GROMACS .gro file of C-alpha atoms in nm:
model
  225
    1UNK     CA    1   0.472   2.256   0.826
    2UNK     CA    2   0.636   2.257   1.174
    3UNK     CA    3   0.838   2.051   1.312
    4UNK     CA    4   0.615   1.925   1.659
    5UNK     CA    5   0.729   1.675   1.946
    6UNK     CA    6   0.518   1.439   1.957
    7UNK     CA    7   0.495   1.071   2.205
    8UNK     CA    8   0.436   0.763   2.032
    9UNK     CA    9   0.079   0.757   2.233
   10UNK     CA   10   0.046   1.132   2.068
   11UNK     CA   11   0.051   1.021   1.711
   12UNK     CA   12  -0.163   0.712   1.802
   13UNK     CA   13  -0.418   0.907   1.888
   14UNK     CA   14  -0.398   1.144   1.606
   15UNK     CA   15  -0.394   0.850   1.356
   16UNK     CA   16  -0.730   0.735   1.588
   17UNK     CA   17  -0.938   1.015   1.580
   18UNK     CA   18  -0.859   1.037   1.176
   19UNK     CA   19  -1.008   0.743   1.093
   20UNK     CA   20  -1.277   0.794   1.329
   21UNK     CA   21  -1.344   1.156   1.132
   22UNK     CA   22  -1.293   0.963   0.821
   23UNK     CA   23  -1.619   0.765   0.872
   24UNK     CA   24  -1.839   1.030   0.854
   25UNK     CA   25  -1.920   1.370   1.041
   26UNK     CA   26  -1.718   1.636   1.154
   27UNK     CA   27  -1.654   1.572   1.474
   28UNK     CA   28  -1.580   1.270   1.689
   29UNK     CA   29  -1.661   1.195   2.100
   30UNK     CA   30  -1.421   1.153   2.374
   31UNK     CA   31  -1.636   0.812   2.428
   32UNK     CA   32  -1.602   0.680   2.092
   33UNK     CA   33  -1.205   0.756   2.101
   34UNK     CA   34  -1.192   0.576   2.462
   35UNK     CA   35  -1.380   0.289   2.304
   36UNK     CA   36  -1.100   0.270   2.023
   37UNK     CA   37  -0.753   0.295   2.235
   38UNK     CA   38  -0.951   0.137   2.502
   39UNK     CA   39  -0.905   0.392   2.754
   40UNK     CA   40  -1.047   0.557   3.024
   41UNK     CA   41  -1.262   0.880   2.938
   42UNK     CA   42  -1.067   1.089   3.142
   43UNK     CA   43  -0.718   1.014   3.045
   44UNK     CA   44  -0.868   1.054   2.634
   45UNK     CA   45  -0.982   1.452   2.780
   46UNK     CA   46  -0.652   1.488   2.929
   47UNK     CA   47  -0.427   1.373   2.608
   48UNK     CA   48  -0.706   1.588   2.428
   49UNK     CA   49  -0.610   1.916   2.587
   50UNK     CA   50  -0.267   1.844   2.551
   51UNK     CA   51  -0.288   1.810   2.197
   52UNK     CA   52  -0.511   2.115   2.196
   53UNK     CA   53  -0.247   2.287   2.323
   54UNK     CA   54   0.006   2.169   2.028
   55UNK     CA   55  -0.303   2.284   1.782
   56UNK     CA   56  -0.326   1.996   1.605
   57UNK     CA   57  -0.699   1.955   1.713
   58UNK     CA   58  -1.008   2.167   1.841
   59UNK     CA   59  -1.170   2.045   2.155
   60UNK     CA   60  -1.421   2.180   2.394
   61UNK     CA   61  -1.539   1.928   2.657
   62UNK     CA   62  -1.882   1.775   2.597
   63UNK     CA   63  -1.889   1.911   2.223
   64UNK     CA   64  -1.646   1.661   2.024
   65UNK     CA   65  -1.322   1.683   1.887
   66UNK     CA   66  -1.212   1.797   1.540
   67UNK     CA   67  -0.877   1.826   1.336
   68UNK     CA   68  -0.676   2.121   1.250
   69UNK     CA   69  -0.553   2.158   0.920
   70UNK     CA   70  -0.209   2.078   1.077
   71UNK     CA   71  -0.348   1.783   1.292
   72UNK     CA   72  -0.470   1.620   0.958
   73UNK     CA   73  -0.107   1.677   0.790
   74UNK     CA   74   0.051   1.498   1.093
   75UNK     CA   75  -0.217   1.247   1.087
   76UNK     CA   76  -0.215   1.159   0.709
   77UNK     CA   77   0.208   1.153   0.726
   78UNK     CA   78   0.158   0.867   1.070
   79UNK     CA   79  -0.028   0.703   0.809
   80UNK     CA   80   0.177   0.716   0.497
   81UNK     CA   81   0.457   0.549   0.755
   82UNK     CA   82   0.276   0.278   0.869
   83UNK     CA   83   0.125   0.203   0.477
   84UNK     CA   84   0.477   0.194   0.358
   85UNK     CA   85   0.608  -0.044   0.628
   86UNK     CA   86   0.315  -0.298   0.581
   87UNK     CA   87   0.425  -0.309   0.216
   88UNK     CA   88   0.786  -0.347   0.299
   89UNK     CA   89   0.705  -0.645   0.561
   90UNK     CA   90   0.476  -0.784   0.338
   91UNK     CA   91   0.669  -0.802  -0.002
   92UNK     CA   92   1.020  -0.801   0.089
   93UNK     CA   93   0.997  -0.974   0.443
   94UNK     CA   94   0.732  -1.216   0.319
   95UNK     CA   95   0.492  -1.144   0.640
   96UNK     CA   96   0.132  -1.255   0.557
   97UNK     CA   97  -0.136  -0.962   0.549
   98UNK     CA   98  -0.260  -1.036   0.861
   99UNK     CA   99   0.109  -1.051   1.033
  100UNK     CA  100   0.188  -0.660   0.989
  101UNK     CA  101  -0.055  -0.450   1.160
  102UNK     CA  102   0.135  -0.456   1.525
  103UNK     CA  103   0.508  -0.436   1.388
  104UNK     CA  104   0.405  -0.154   1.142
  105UNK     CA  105   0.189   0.022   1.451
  106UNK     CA  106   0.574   0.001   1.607
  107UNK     CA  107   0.765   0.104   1.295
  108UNK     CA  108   0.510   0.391   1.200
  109UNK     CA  109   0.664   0.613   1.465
  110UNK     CA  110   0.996   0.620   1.333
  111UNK     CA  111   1.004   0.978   1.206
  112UNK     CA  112   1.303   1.069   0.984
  113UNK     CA  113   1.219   1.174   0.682
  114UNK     CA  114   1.467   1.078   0.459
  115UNK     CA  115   1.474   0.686   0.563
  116UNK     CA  116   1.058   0.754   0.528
  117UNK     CA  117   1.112   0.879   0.145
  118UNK     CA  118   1.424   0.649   0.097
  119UNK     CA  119   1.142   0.315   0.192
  120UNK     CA  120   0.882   0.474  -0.078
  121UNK     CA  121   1.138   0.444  -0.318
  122UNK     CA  122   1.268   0.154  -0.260
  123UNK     CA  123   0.928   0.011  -0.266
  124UNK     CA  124   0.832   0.120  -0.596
  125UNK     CA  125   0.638   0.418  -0.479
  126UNK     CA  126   0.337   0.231  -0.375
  127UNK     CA  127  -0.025   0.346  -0.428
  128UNK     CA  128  -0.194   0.142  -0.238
  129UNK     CA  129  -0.068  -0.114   0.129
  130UNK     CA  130  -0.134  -0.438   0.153
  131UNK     CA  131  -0.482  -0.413   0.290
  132UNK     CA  132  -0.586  -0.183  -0.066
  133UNK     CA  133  -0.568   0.144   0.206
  134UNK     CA  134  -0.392   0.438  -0.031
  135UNK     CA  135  -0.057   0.620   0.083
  136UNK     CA  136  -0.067   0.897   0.159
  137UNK     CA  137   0.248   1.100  -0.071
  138UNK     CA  138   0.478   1.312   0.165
  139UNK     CA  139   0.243   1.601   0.097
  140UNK     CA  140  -0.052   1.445   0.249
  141UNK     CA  141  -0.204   1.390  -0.078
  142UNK     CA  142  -0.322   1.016  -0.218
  143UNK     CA  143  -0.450   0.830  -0.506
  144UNK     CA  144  -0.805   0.738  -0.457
  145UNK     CA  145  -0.998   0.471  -0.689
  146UNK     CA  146  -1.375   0.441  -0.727
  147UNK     CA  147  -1.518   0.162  -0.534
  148UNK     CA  148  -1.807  -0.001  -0.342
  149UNK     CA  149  -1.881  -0.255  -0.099
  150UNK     CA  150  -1.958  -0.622  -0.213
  151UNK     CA  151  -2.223  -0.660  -0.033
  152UNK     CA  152  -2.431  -0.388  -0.239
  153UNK     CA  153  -2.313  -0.562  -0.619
  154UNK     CA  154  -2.609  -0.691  -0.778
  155UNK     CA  155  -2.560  -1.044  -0.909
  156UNK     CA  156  -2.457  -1.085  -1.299
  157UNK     CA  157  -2.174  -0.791  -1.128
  158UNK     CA  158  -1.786  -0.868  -1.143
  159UNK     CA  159  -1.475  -0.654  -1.064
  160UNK     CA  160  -1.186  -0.686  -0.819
  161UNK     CA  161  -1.152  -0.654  -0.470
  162UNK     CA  162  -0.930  -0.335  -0.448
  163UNK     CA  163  -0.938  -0.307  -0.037
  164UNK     CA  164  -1.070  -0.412   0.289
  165UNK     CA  165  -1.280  -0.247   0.565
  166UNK     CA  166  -1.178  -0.471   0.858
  167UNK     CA  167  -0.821  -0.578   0.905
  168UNK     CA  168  -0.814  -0.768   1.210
  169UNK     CA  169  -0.598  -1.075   1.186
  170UNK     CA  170  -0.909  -1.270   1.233
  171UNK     CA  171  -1.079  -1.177   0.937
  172UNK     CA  172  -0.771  -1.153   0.711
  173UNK     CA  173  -0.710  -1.500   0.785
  174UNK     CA  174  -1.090  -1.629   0.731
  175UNK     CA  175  -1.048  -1.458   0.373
  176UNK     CA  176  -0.687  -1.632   0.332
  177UNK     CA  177  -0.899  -1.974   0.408
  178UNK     CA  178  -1.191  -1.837   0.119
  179UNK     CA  179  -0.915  -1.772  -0.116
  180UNK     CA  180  -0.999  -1.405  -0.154
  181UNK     CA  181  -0.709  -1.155  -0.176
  182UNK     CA  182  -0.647  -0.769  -0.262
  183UNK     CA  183  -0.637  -0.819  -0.666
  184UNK     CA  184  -0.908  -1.141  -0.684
  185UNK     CA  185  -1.145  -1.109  -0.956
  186UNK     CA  186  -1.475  -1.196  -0.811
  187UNK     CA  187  -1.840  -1.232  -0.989
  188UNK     CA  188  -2.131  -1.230  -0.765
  189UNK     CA  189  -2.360  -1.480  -0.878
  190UNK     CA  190  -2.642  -1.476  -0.627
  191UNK     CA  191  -2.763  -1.291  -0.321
  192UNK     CA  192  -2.966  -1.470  -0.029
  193UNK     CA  193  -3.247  -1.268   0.038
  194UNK     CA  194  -3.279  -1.467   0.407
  195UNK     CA  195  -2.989  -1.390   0.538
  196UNK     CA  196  -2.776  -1.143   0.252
  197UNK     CA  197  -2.524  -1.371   0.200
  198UNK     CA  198  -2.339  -1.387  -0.135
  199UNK     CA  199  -2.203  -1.634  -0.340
  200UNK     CA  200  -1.907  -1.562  -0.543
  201UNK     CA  201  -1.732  -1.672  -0.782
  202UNK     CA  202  -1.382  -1.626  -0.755
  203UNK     CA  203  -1.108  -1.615  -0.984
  204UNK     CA  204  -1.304  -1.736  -1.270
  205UNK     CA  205  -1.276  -2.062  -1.091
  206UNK     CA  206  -1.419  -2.172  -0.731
  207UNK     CA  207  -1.740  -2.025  -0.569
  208UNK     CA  208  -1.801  -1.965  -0.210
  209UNK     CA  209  -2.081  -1.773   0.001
  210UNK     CA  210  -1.997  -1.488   0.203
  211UNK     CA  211  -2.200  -1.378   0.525
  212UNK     CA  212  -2.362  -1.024   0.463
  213UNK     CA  213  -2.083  -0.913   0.749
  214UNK     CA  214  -1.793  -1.018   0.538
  215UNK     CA  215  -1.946  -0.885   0.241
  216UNK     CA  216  -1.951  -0.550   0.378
  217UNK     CA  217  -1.631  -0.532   0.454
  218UNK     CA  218  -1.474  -0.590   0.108
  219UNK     CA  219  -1.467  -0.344  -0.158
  220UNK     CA  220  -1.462  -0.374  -0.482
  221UNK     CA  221  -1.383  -0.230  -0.849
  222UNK     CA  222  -1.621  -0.336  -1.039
  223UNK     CA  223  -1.551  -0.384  -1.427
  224UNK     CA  224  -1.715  -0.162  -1.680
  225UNK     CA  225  -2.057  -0.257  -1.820
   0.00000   0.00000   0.00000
């Protein structure tokens, strides 16, 4: 792979349109990446032909924008940094999960490779960050694990929440306040048919309810059968 100069705003909006690809389709609008970096359409067409012009995406005005094979290596390794600082702030600094995201969005650009493969194995070689995301290895290549959202387990259902779909500090602390964490084993013991919530149990121990939003943005493992 070679070796490309890229701007801190660059790689931000690499690492943007990848997750916006990731949801589904194969191509994303300038309108949808403006309404994610909250920026102006016509500075997102401008940064857009620039990194046309590095080849790290395919763009033609009015008909989305799309990765290159190369674009998605650079993407996946902006990734694998930032993963691999949030576990590093969260275990060995003792940040809470809901601390990281801006210090690792700062960190994540930080591009030698050695001190990048030096953290992964000082870490343990981590699977998965603190949010359940996977790392990406330095290949571009990651572990993935079979999983669904909460919110469609039928009741008599356990397993373990393995990741989460919204990481805002917001929500990370509302889930703190429930008591449910990457690891908790959670049983869903009933579904309100007015308004979806859940109720859980959690832990073996404590139940709560869960609105249908937070529900869908948990995912679980569930346990065999």
């Amino acid at each position: 792979m070679r070796m490309i100069q890229l701007s801190s705003t660059e790689e931000n909006y690499l690492k943007n349109i990848y997750r916006l690809l990731a949801e589904g389709g194969e191509k994303v609008g300038t309108n949808e990446i403006a309404a994610l970096t909250g920026t102006k359409a016509a500075s997102v067409s401008d940064m857009l032909k620039k990194l046309a012009e590095k080849q790290l995406l395919s763009y033609r005005k009015y008909h989305g924008v799309s990765l290159t094979e190369e674009g998605t290596k650079t993407a996946l390794l902006i990734l694998r940094r930032q993963r691999l600082w949030e576990v590093f702030l969260v275990e060995k600094l003792k940040f809470a999960w809901d601390e990281v995201a801006a210090i690792a969005e700062e960190l994540e650009h930080v591009k030698a490779p050695v001190l990048v493969r030096r953290l992964d194995e000082y870490l343990g070689f981590p699977k998965f960050d603190p949010h359940g995301d996977p790392i990406p290895d330095e290949f571009g290549e990651w572990e993935s694990s079979p999983r669904v959202l909460l919110q469609e387990v039928a009741p008599g259902k356990a397993g373990k929440v393995v990741a989460v779909t919204n990481s805002s500090a917001a929500f990370l602390s509302y889930l703190d306040k429930v008591g449910i964490y990457i690891g908790a084993k959670v049983e869903v013991l009933d579904k309100i048919e007015f308004d979806g919530s859940v109720e859980l149990r959690i832990d073996g121990g404590k139940t709560a309810y869960l609105s249908r939003e937070v529900a869908a943005n948990l995912q679980v493992r569930l346990h065999p059968s």
